[in-house]
Every structure is written in structure tokens, then in C-alpha cells.
């Protein structure tokens, strides 16, 4: 009976690792789907949005 407990726990652990790998692979595919131009545009939007919120000019912030 005790051996079955450890087998089930090991199987659950392996399934957890596999599921985590699937989640990471999906996120990586989604991230790589952007073109470099799209990434640059999104970063510029974020910088402009942050500058507008803080009232500081773009560029280096101290």
C-alpha cells in the first residue's frame, strides 16, 4: 500500500512538470508572435504613458 502512495505522488509530480512546460511553451510562442516593429511600438507607447503619468520628460529618470 505504501509503495502505491509514492508511485501516485511521483506520477502527479511528473504531470505537474509536464503541465508547467506546456504553459511556458505557450507563453513563449505568444511572445515570439510579435514582429520587432510591433515590440518597438508597444515599448514606445509604454514609455509615453509612463512619462505622462509622472510628468517627467522621456529619457533618463533620476
GROMACS .gro file of C-alpha atoms in nm:
model
   62
    1UNK     CA    1   0.000   0.000   0.000
    2UNK     CA    2   0.278   0.244   0.087
    3UNK     CA    3   0.454   0.184  -0.245
    4UNK     CA    4   0.139   0.279  -0.436
    5UNK     CA    5   0.124   0.610  -0.247
    6UNK     CA    6   0.475   0.703  -0.362
    7UNK     CA    7   0.404   0.595  -0.718
    8UNK     CA    8   0.097   0.817  -0.732
    9UNK     CA    9   0.288   1.108  -0.583
   10UNK     CA   10   0.567   1.062  -0.837
   11UNK     CA   11   0.321   1.042  -1.124
   12UNK     CA   12   0.149   1.360  -1.005
   13UNK     CA   13   0.485   1.535  -0.988
   14UNK     CA   14   0.576   1.432  -1.340
   15UNK     CA   15   0.239   1.552  -1.467
   16UNK     CA   16   0.290   1.885  -1.291
   17UNK     CA   17   0.629   1.933  -1.456
   18UNK     CA   18   0.481   1.850  -1.797
   19UNK     CA   19   0.192   2.093  -1.746
   20UNK     CA   20   0.434   2.368  -1.646
   21UNK     CA   21   0.634   2.305  -1.962
   22UNK     CA   22   0.320   2.340  -2.173
   23UNK     CA   23   0.234   2.673  -2.009
   24UNK     CA   24   0.588   2.805  -2.065
   25UNK     CA   25   0.588   2.692  -2.429
   26UNK     CA   26   0.257   2.867  -2.496
   27UNK     CA   27   0.380   3.190  -2.340
   28UNK     CA   28   0.699   3.174  -2.545
   29UNK     CA   29   0.505   3.122  -2.868
   30UNK     CA   30   0.278   3.415  -2.785
   31UNK     CA   31   0.579   3.635  -2.709
   32UNK     CA   32   0.759   3.542  -3.031
   33UNK     CA   33   0.449   3.614  -3.240
   34UNK     CA   34   0.523   3.988  -3.229
   35UNK     CA   35   0.735   4.144  -3.501
   36UNK     CA   36   1.025   4.368  -3.396
   37UNK     CA   37   0.830   4.672  -3.518
   38UNK     CA   38   0.532   4.578  -3.301
   39UNK     CA   39   0.757   4.538  -2.998
   40UNK     CA   40   0.917   4.878  -3.056
   41UNK     CA   41   0.576   5.044  -3.096
   42UNK     CA   42   0.447   4.885  -2.776
   43UNK     CA   43   0.756   4.988  -2.580
   44UNK     CA   44   0.728   5.347  -2.707
   45UNK     CA   45   0.361   5.356  -2.601
   46UNK     CA   46   0.455   5.232  -2.254
   47UNK     CA   47   0.731   5.492  -2.219
   48UNK     CA   48   0.500   5.772  -2.331
   49UNK     CA   49   0.228   5.652  -2.095
   50UNK     CA   50   0.469   5.638  -1.802
   51UNK     CA   51   0.606   5.983  -1.886
   52UNK     CA   52   0.257   6.129  -1.898
   53UNK     CA   53   0.167   5.977  -1.560
   54UNK     CA   54   0.479   6.101  -1.379
   55UNK     CA   55   0.509   6.432  -1.560
   56UNK     CA   56   0.876   6.366  -1.636
   57UNK     CA   57   1.027   6.402  -1.982
   58UNK     CA   58   1.119   6.091  -2.176
   59UNK     CA   59   1.468   5.951  -2.141
   60UNK     CA   60   1.670   5.904  -1.825
   61UNK     CA   61   1.490   5.933  -1.496
   62UNK     CA   62   1.654   6.000  -1.165
   0.00000   0.00000   0.00000
